[in-house]
Coordinates of C-alpha atoms in Angstrom, one line a residue:
X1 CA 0.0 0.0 0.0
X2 CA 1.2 3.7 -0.8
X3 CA -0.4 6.0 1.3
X4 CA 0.7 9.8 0.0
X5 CA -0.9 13.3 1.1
X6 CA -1.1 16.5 -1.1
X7 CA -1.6 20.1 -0.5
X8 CA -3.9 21.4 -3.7
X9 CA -5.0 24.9 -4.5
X10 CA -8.1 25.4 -6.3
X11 CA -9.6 28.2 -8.2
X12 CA -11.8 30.3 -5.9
X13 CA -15.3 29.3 -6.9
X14 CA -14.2 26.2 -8.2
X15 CA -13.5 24.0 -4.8
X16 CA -16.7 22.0 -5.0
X17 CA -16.1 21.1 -8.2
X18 CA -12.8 20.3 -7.7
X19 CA -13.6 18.2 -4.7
X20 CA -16.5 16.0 -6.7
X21 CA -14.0 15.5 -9.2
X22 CA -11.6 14.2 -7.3
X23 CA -14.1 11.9 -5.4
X24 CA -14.8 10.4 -8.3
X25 CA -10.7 9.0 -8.3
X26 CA -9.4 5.8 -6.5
X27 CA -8.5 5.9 -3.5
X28 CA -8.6 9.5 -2.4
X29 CA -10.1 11.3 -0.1
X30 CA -10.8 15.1 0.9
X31 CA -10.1 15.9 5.0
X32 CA -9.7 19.6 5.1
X33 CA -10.7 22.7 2.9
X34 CA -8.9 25.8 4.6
X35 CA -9.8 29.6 3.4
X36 CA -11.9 27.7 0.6
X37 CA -9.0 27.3 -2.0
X38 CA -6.4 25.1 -0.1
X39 CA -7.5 21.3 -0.3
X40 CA -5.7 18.8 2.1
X41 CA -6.2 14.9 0.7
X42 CA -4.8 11.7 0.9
X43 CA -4.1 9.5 -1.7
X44 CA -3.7 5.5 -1.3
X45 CA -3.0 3.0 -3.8
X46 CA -1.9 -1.2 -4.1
X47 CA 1.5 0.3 -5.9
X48 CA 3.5 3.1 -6.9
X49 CA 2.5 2.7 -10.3
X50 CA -1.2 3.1 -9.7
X51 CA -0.2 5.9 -6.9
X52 CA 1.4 7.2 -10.0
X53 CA -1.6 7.2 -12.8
X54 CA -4.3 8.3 -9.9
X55 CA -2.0 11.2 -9.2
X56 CA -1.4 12.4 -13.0
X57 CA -5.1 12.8 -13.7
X58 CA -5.5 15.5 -10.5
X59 CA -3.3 17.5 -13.6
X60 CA -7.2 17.0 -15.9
X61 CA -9.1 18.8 -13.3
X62 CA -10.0 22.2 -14.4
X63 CA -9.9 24.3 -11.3
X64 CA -6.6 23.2 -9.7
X65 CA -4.1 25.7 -9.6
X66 CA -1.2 24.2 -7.6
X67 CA -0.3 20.7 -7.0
X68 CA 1.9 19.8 -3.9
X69 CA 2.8 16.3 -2.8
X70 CA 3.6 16.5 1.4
X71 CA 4.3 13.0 1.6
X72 CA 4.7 9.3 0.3
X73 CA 4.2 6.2 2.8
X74 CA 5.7 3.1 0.7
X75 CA 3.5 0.0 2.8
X76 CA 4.4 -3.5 2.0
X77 CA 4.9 -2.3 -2.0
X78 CA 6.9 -5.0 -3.7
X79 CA 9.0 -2.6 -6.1
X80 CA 9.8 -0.4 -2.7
X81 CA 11.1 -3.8 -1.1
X82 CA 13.0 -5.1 -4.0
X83 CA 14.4 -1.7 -4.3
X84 CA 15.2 -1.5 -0.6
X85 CA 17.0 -4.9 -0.6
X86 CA 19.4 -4.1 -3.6
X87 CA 20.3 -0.8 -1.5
X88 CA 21.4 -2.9 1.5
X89 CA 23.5 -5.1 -0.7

């Protein structure tokens, strides 16, 4: 699992829009709206791949003006743990 949260700024006016849009995505999920433009979401996916693809299409939404990843939690993703074990060898 890759769990990864994201600051993004919508155009005022547009946040609700925004917001059903992104709803209609896997795996994410809308916890905060702060002076109605700044969106704070989570994101969580089987793989970085998919993390990947779910994340490019927040860049088809009209209405987002900024796009800022926070953080990325790698959970039990096999490409993460190959990766990890050829970096300890």
């Amino acid at each position: 699992m890759v769990i990864s949260g994201f600051m993004l700024i919508t155009v005022k006016g547009k946040t609700e829009t925004v917001i059903e849009q992104l709803h209609k995505l896997p795996g994410v999920e809308v916890h905060h709206i702060e002076q109605g433009v700044k969106l704070i979401l989570t994101l969580e996916a089987p793989s970085v791949d998919e993390s990947y693809r779910v994340g490019e299409k927040f860049k088809e939404i009209d209405g987002i003006v900024s796009i800022c990843l926070a953080y990325t939690n790698f959970e039990d993703d096999e490409a993460m743990q190959h990766q990890e074990s050829v970096i300890k060898q």
